[in-house]
mmCIF file of N, CA and C in Angstrom:
data_model
loop_
_atom_site.group_PDB
_atom_site.id
_atom_site.type_symbol
_atom_site.label_atom_id
_atom_site.label_comp_id
_atom_site.label_asym_id
_atom_site.label_seq_id
_atom_site.Cartn_x
_atom_site.Cartn_y
_atom_site.Cartn_z
ATOM 1 N N UNK G 257 188.071 -53.626 -66.701
ATOM 2 C CA UNK G 257 187.266 -54.828 -66.613
ATOM 3 C C UNK G 257 186.131 -54.739 -67.630
ATOM 4 N N UNK G 258 185.698 -55.877 -68.160
ATOM 5 C CA UNK G 258 184.607 -55.868 -69.129
ATOM 6 C C UNK G 258 183.330 -55.295 -68.512
ATOM 7 N N UNK G 259 182.623 -54.511 -69.293
ATOM 8 C CA UNK G 259 181.363 -53.940 -68.838
ATOM 9 C C UNK G 259 181.501 -52.707 -67.968
ATOM 10 N N UNK G 260 182.718 -52.319 -67.648
ATOM 11 C CA UNK G 260 182.938 -51.142 -66.803
ATOM 12 C C UNK G 260 183.065 -49.908 -67.690
ATOM 13 N N UNK G 261 182.481 -48.806 -67.211
ATOM 14 C CA UNK G 261 182.606 -47.544 -67.933
ATOM 15 C C UNK G 261 183.776 -46.768 -67.359
ATOM 16 N N UNK G 262 184.339 -45.903 -68.185
ATOM 17 C CA UNK G 262 185.397 -45.029 -67.712
ATOM 18 C C UNK G 262 184.813 -44.060 -66.698
ATOM 19 N N UNK G 263 185.587 -43.655 -65.678
ATOM 20 C CA UNK G 263 185.086 -42.662 -64.736
ATOM 21 C C UNK G 263 184.686 -41.389 -65.478
ATOM 22 N N UNK G 264 183.530 -40.854 -65.120
ATOM 23 C CA UNK G 264 183.068 -39.621 -65.739
ATOM 24 C C UNK G 264 182.365 -39.820 -67.067
ATOM 25 N N UNK G 265 182.322 -41.057 -67.569
ATOM 26 C CA UNK G 265 181.652 -41.271 -68.854
ATOM 27 C C UNK G 265 180.149 -41.380 -68.634
ATOM 28 N N UNK G 266 179.392 -40.945 -69.611
ATOM 29 C CA UNK G 266 177.938 -40.988 -69.533
ATOM 30 C C UNK G 266 177.409 -42.028 -70.500
ATOM 31 N N UNK G 267 176.263 -42.608 -70.171
ATOM 32 C CA UNK G 267 175.664 -43.537 -71.135
ATOM 33 C C UNK G 267 175.027 -42.744 -72.264
ATOM 34 N N UNK G 268 175.420 -42.997 -73.470
ATOM 35 C CA UNK G 268 174.883 -42.285 -74.626
ATOM 36 C C UNK G 268 174.186 -43.276 -75.539
ATOM 37 N N UNK G 269 173.244 -42.772 -76.296
ATOM 38 C CA UNK G 269 172.568 -43.589 -77.292
ATOM 39 C C UNK G 269 172.961 -43.092 -78.669
ATOM 40 N N UNK G 270 172.928 -43.976 -79.619
ATOM 41 C CA UNK G 270 173.276 -43.622 -80.994
ATOM 42 C C UNK G 270 171.997 -43.318 -81.751
ATOM 43 N N UNK G 271 171.942 -42.181 -82.403
ATOM 44 C CA UNK G 271 170.789 -41.801 -83.219
ATOM 45 C C UNK G 271 171.138 -42.099 -84.671
ATOM 46 N N UNK G 272 170.570 -43.165 -85.247
ATOM 47 C CA UNK G 272 170.950 -43.548 -86.615
ATOM 48 C C UNK G 272 170.541 -42.530 -87.667
ATOM 49 N N UNK G 273 169.559 -41.683 -87.366
ATOM 50 C CA UNK G 273 169.099 -40.706 -88.352
ATOM 51 C C UNK G 273 170.152 -39.636 -88.583
ATOM 52 N N UNK G 274 170.761 -39.136 -87.516
ATOM 53 C CA UNK G 274 171.727 -38.053 -87.667
ATOM 54 C C UNK G 274 173.165 -38.532 -87.538
ATOM 55 N N UNK G 275 173.340 -39.833 -87.315
ATOM 56 C CA UNK G 275 174.678 -40.411 -87.218
ATOM 57 C C UNK G 275 175.536 -39.712 -86.171
ATOM 58 N N UNK G 276 174.972 -39.530 -84.976
ATOM 59 C CA UNK G 276 175.751 -38.942 -83.900
ATOM 60 C C UNK G 276 175.342 -39.577 -82.582
ATOM 61 N N UNK G 277 176.164 -39.386 -81.581
ATOM 62 C CA UNK G 277 175.867 -39.886 -80.253
ATOM 63 C C UNK G 277 174.995 -38.852 -79.554
ATOM 64 N N UNK G 278 173.904 -39.309 -78.941
ATOM 65 C CA UNK G 278 172.934 -38.412 -78.335
ATOM 66 C C UNK G 278 172.859 -38.683 -76.833
ATOM 67 N N UNK G 279 172.998 -37.641 -76.000
ATOM 68 C CA UNK G 279 172.882 -37.833 -74.552
ATOM 69 C C UNK G 279 171.498 -38.373 -74.182
ATOM 70 N N UNK G 280 171.412 -39.192 -73.127
ATOM 71 C CA UNK G 280 170.133 -39.808 -72.772
ATOM 72 C C UNK G 280 169.043 -38.796 -72.424
ATOM 73 N N UNK G 281 169.390 -37.634 -71.895
ATOM 74 C CA UNK G 281 168.388 -36.614 -71.591
ATOM 75 C C UNK G 281 167.685 -36.122 -72.838
ATOM 76 N N UNK G 282 168.413 -36.036 -73.940
ATOM 77 C CA UNK G 282 167.828 -35.611 -75.214
ATOM 78 C C UNK G 282 166.868 -36.683 -75.712
ATOM 79 N N UNK G 283 167.263 -37.929 -75.601
ATOM 80 C CA UNK G 283 166.416 -39.037 -76.033
ATOM 81 C C UNK G 283 165.120 -39.035 -75.225
ATOM 82 N N UNK G 284 165.231 -38.853 -73.913
ATOM 83 C CA UNK G 284 164.052 -38.838 -73.046
ATOM 84 C C UNK G 284 163.145 -37.658 -73.365
ATOM 85 N N UNK G 285 163.722 -36.468 -73.519
ATOM 86 C CA UNK G 285 162.922 -35.279 -73.825
ATOM 87 C C UNK G 285 162.203 -35.434 -75.161
ATOM 88 N N UNK G 286 162.888 -35.953 -76.173
ATOM 89 C CA UNK G 286 162.253 -36.167 -77.480
ATOM 90 C C UNK G 286 161.076 -37.134 -77.355
ATOM 91 N N UNK G 287 161.279 -38.202 -76.593
ATOM 92 C CA UNK G 287 160.213 -39.193 -76.407
ATOM 93 C C UNK G 287 158.994 -38.544 -75.751
ATOM 94 N N UNK G 288 159.222 -37.746 -74.712
ATOM 95 C CA UNK G 288 158.124 -37.068 -74.014
ATOM 96 C C UNK G 288 157.425 -36.079 -74.943
ATOM 97 N N UNK G 289 158.194 -35.307 -75.695
ATOM 98 C CA UNK G 289 157.609 -34.304 -76.583
ATOM 99 C C UNK G 289 156.816 -34.928 -77.735
ATOM 100 N N UNK G 290 157.179 -36.129 -78.137
ATOM 101 C CA UNK G 290 156.475 -36.796 -79.236
ATOM 102 C C UNK G 290 155.203 -37.505 -78.777
ATOM 103 N N UNK G 291 155.054 -37.699 -77.469
ATOM 104 C CA UNK G 291 153.907 -38.438 -76.933
ATOM 105 C C UNK G 291 153.005 -37.493 -76.147
ATOM 106 N N UNK G 292 151.962 -36.979 -76.805
ATOM 107 C CA UNK G 292 151.072 -36.020 -76.154
ATOM 108 C C UNK G 292 150.322 -36.615 -74.972
ATOM 109 N N UNK G 293 150.268 -37.939 -74.863
ATOM 110 C CA UNK G 293 149.598 -38.571 -73.725
ATOM 111 C C UNK G 293 150.524 -38.717 -72.517
ATOM 112 N N UNK G 294 151.808 -38.438 -72.689
ATOM 113 C CA UNK G 294 152.751 -38.522 -71.573
ATOM 114 C C UNK G 294 152.384 -37.466 -70.535
ATOM 115 N N UNK G 295 152.330 -37.829 -69.248
ATOM 116 C CA UNK G 295 151.957 -36.863 -68.212
ATOM 117 C C UNK G 295 152.908 -35.662 -68.123
ATOM 118 N N UNK G 296 154.118 -35.800 -68.624
ATOM 119 C CA UNK G 296 155.093 -34.704 -68.576
ATOM 120 C C UNK G 296 155.159 -33.906 -69.878
ATOM 121 N N UNK G 297 154.318 -34.238 -70.846
ATOM 122 C CA UNK G 297 154.394 -33.606 -72.166
ATOM 123 C C UNK G 297 154.261 -32.086 -72.094
ATOM 124 N N UNK G 298 153.194 -31.581 -71.502
ATOM 125 C CA UNK G 298 152.948 -30.139 -71.491
ATOM 126 C C UNK G 298 154.037 -29.381 -70.736
ATOM 127 N N UNK G 299 154.447 -29.886 -69.569
ATOM 128 C CA UNK G 299 155.504 -29.210 -68.805
ATOM 129 C C UNK G 299 156.821 -29.206 -69.564
ATOM 130 N N UNK G 300 157.147 -30.315 -70.200
ATOM 131 C CA UNK G 300 158.391 -30.404 -70.965
ATOM 132 C C UNK G 300 158.346 -29.468 -72.164
ATOM 133 N N UNK G 301 157.201 -29.411 -72.830
ATOM 134 C CA UNK G 301 157.039 -28.518 -73.978
ATOM 135 C C UNK G 301 157.202 -27.060 -73.543
ATOM 136 N N UNK G 302 156.570 -26.675 -72.431
ATOM 137 C CA UNK G 302 156.697 -25.298 -71.931
ATOM 138 C C UNK G 302 158.139 -24.981 -71.543
ATOM 139 N N UNK G 303 158.803 -25.935 -70.916
ATOM 140 C CA UNK G 303 160.192 -25.737 -70.499
ATOM 141 C C UNK G 303 161.074 -25.416 -71.704
ATOM 142 N N UNK G 304 160.994 -26.248 -72.742
ATOM 143 C CA UNK G 304 161.839 -26.017 -73.914
ATOM 144 C C UNK G 304 161.397 -24.796 -74.708
ATOM 145 N N UNK G 305 160.117 -24.482 -74.692
ATOM 146 C CA UNK G 305 159.647 -23.257 -75.336
ATOM 147 C C UNK G 305 160.255 -22.038 -74.646
ATOM 148 N N UNK G 306 160.278 -22.039 -73.315
ATOM 149 C CA UNK G 306 160.908 -20.932 -72.578
ATOM 150 C C UNK G 306 162.395 -20.826 -72.906
ATOM 151 N N UNK G 307 163.083 -21.964 -72.967
ATOM 152 C CA UNK G 307 164.505 -21.930 -73.325
ATOM 153 C C UNK G 307 164.700 -21.357 -74.722
ATOM 154 N N UNK G 308 163.768 -21.646 -75.614
ATOM 155 C CA UNK G 308 163.880 -21.228 -77.008
ATOM 156 C C UNK G 308 163.614 -19.745 -77.210
ATOM 157 N N UNK G 309 162.722 -19.150 -76.414
ATOM 158 C CA UNK G 309 162.343 -17.756 -76.685
ATOM 159 C C UNK G 309 162.762 -16.738 -75.627
ATOM 160 N N UNK G 310 163.136 -17.160 -74.436
ATOM 161 C CA UNK G 310 163.446 -16.213 -73.353
ATOM 162 C C UNK G 310 164.953 -15.970 -73.244
ATOM 163 N N UNK G 311 165.486 -15.171 -74.152
ATOM 164 C CA UNK G 311 166.921 -14.891 -74.171
ATOM 165 C C UNK G 311 167.193 -13.710 -75.094
ATOM 166 N N UNK G 312 168.441 -13.294 -75.158
ATOM 167 C CA UNK G 312 168.848 -12.198 -76.045
ATOM 168 C C UNK G 312 169.810 -12.668 -77.129
ATOM 169 N N UNK G 313 169.930 -13.970 -77.316
ATOM 170 C CA UNK G 313 170.882 -14.515 -78.285
ATOM 171 C C UNK G 313 170.379 -14.335 -79.714
ATOM 172 N N UNK G 314 171.287 -14.522 -80.655
ATOM 173 C CA UNK G 314 170.995 -14.420 -82.085
ATOM 174 C C UNK G 314 171.269 -15.771 -82.744
ATOM 175 N N UNK G 315 170.695 -15.959 -83.920
ATOM 176 C CA UNK G 315 170.917 -17.201 -84.655
ATOM 177 C C UNK G 315 171.265 -16.878 -86.102
ATOM 178 N N UNK G 316 172.242 -17.610 -86.623
ATOM 179 C CA UNK G 316 172.594 -17.579 -88.043
ATOM 180 C C UNK G 316 172.473 -19.016 -88.527
ATOM 181 N N UNK G 317 172.367 -19.195 -89.822
ATOM 182 C CA UNK G 317 172.239 -20.550 -90.351
ATOM 183 C C UNK G 317 173.423 -20.867 -91.252
ATOM 184 N N UNK G 318 174.177 -21.936 -90.864
ATOM 185 C CA UNK G 318 175.306 -22.401 -91.666
ATOM 186 C C UNK G 318 174.810 -23.197 -92.863
ATOM 187 N N UNK G 319 173.653 -23.772 -92.730
ATOM 188 C CA UNK G 319 173.050 -24.595 -93.770
ATOM 189 C C UNK G 319 171.717 -25.094 -93.258
ATOM 190 N N UNK G 320 171.011 -25.877 -94.051
ATOM 191 C CA UNK G 320 169.717 -26.393 -93.604
ATOM 192 C C UNK G 320 169.860 -27.211 -92.318
ATOM 193 N N UNK G 321 169.129 -26.824 -91.293
ATOM 194 C CA UNK G 321 169.169 -27.555 -90.032
ATOM 195 C C UNK G 321 170.429 -27.362 -89.227
ATOM 196 N N UNK G 322 171.251 -26.372 -89.597
ATOM 197 C CA UNK G 322 172.510 -26.143 -88.897
ATOM 198 C C UNK G 322 172.573 -24.721 -88.344
ATOM 199 N N UNK G 323 171.827 -24.447 -87.268
ATOM 200 C CA UNK G 323 171.879 -23.097 -86.708
ATOM 201 C C UNK G 323 173.180 -22.856 -85.951
ATOM 202 N N UNK G 324 173.608 -21.613 -85.959
ATOM 203 C CA UNK G 324 174.772 -21.193 -85.188
ATOM 204 C C UNK G 324 174.279 -20.105 -84.242
ATOM 205 N N UNK G 325 174.252 -20.414 -82.952
ATOM 206 C CA UNK G 325 173.750 -19.487 -81.953
ATOM 207 C C UNK G 325 174.895 -18.675 -81.378
ATOM 208 N N UNK G 326 174.638 -17.396 -81.112
ATOM 209 C CA UNK G 326 175.637 -16.550 -80.461
ATOM 210 C C UNK G 326 174.915 -15.661 -79.460
ATOM 211 N N UNK G 327 175.585 -15.427 -78.347
ATOM 212 C CA UNK G 327 174.989 -14.592 -77.309
ATOM 213 C C UNK G 327 176.046 -14.119 -76.344
ATOM 214 N N UNK G 328 175.664 -13.186 -75.492
ATOM 215 C CA UNK G 328 176.616 -12.646 -74.526
ATOM 216 C C UNK G 328 176.886 -13.638 -73.404
ATOM 217 N N UNK G 329 176.028 -14.626 -73.266
ATOM 218 C CA UNK G 329 176.182 -15.620 -72.209
ATOM 219 C C UNK G 329 176.299 -17.015 -72.813
ATOM 220 N N UNK G 330 177.292 -17.784 -72.389
ATOM 221 C CA UNK G 330 177.384 -19.160 -72.881
ATOM 222 C C UNK G 330 176.176 -19.994 -72.440
ATOM 223 N N UNK G 331 175.543 -19.596 -71.329
ATOM 224 C CA UNK G 331 174.346 -20.308 -70.882
ATOM 225 C C UNK G 331 173.220 -20.164 -71.894
ATOM 226 N N UNK G 332 173.028 -18.949 -72.420
ATOM 227 C CA UNK G 332 171.987 -18.729 -73.427
ATOM 228 C C UNK G 332 172.213 -19.622 -74.643
ATOM 229 N N UNK G 333 173.441 -19.701 -75.076
ATOM 230 C CA UNK G 333 173.780 -20.527 -76.237
ATOM 231 C C UNK G 333 173.515 -22.005 -75.925
ATOM 232 N N UNK G 334 173.904 -22.449 -74.732
ATOM 233 C CA UNK G 334 173.687 -23.844 -74.340
ATOM 234 C C UNK G 334 172.196 -24.172 -74.278
ATOM 235 N N UNK G 335 171.380 -23.238 -73.775
ATOM 236 C CA UNK G 335 169.936 -23.462 -73.714
ATOM 237 C C UNK G 335 169.352 -23.618 -75.120
ATOM 238 N N UNK G 336 169.792 -22.767 -76.035
ATOM 239 C CA UNK G 336 169.297 -22.841 -77.413
ATOM 240 C C UNK G 336 169.738 -24.129 -78.095
ATOM 241 N N UNK G 337 170.970 -24.540 -77.847
ATOM 242 C CA UNK G 337 171.458 -25.791 -78.432
ATOM 243 C C UNK G 337 170.675 -26.983 -77.889
ATOM 244 N N UNK G 338 170.382 -26.964 -76.580
ATOM 245 C CA UNK G 338 169.594 -28.049 -75.980
ATOM 246 C C UNK G 338 168.207 -28.110 -76.603
ATOM 247 N N UNK G 339 167.574 -26.952 -76.749
ATOM 248 C CA UNK G 339 166.239 -26.909 -77.362
ATOM 249 C C UNK G 339 166.277 -27.427 -78.795
ATOM 250 N N UNK G 340 167.304 -27.029 -79.527
ATOM 251 C CA UNK G 340 167.446 -27.482 -80.916
ATOM 252 C C UNK G 340 167.568 -29.005 -80.978
ATOM 253 N N UNK G 341 168.321 -29.588 -80.062
ATOM 254 C CA UNK G 341 168.529 -31.040 -80.068
ATOM 255 C C UNK G 341 167.248 -31.824 -79.809
ATOM 256 N N UNK G 342 166.274 -31.202 -79.112
ATOM 257 C CA UNK G 342 165.015 -31.916 -78.871
ATOM 258 C C UNK G 342 163.940 -31.537 -79.880
ATOM 259 N N UNK G 343 164.277 -30.656 -80.826
ATOM 260 C CA UNK G 343 163.348 -30.342 -81.898
ATOM 261 C C UNK G 343 162.663 -28.997 -81.819
ATOM 262 N N UNK G 344 163.021 -28.167 -80.853
ATOM 263 C CA UNK G 344 162.450 -26.821 -80.764
ATOM 264 C C UNK G 344 163.574 -25.847 -81.063
ATOM 265 N N UNK G 345 163.480 -25.149 -82.183
ATOM 266 C CA UNK G 345 164.612 -24.339 -82.615
ATOM 267 C C UNK G 345 164.208 -22.915 -82.967
ATOM 268 N N UNK G 346 165.033 -21.979 -82.544
ATOM 269 C CA UNK G 346 164.891 -20.582 -82.933
ATOM 270 C C UNK G 346 165.392 -20.457 -84.369
ATOM 271 N N UNK G 347 164.534 -19.956 -85.257
ATOM 272 C CA UNK G 347 164.926 -19.810 -86.659
ATOM 273 C C UNK G 347 165.406 -18.408 -86.980
ATOM 274 N N UNK G 348 164.824 -17.414 -86.338
ATOM 275 C CA UNK G 348 165.251 -16.034 -86.562
ATOM 276 C C UNK G 348 164.770 -15.183 -85.403
ATOM 277 N N UNK G 349 165.310 -13.989 -85.335
ATOM 278 C CA UNK G 349 164.938 -13.057 -84.279
ATOM 279 C C UNK G 349 164.909 -11.672 -84.896
ATOM 280 N N UNK G 350 163.840 -10.941 -84.635
ATOM 281 C CA UNK G 350 163.733 -9.567 -85.107
ATOM 282 C C UNK G 350 164.036 -8.634 -83.947
ATOM 283 N N UNK G 351 164.695 -7.528 -84.259
ATOM 284 C CA UNK G 351 164.989 -6.535 -83.228
ATOM 285 C C UNK G 351 163.680 -5.926 -82.739
ATOM 286 N N UNK G 352 163.604 -5.704 -81.440
ATOM 287 C CA UNK G 352 162.409 -5.083 -80.867
ATOM 288 C C UNK G 352 162.360 -3.623 -81.284
ATOM 289 N N UNK G 353 161.181 -3.147 -81.622
ATOM 290 C CA UNK G 353 161.051 -1.741 -82.008
ATOM 291 C C UNK G 353 160.783 -0.902 -80.772
ATOM 292 N N UNK G 354 161.437 0.237 -80.691
ATOM 293 C CA UNK G 354 161.266 1.136 -79.551
ATOM 294 C C UNK G 354 160.113 2.084 -79.788
ATOM 295 N N UNK G 355 159.563 2.605 -78.708
ATOM 296 C CA UNK G 355 158.460 3.574 -78.823
ATOM 297 C C UNK G 355 158.981 4.969 -78.736
#
């Protein structure tokens, strides 16, 4: 029927800058992160900062703006990809030095 979505389909928005379909959660998070007056700005920023730095994953770069994340857990990789999509990205990681 007209106007009906397929079962299991999500409403997505089109991002003309990157020419890709963007999930609505990414659009909302970006909007909150760009508006420092938003009441959820600081909490959202801390949340994505934690996702970006609290893990053991590694990052390689396929090209400018194209990180390739790898880790022992698919969850770690998914967290890093989510952070990257909202504009917070891990660029490199140095091995911790032992004492």
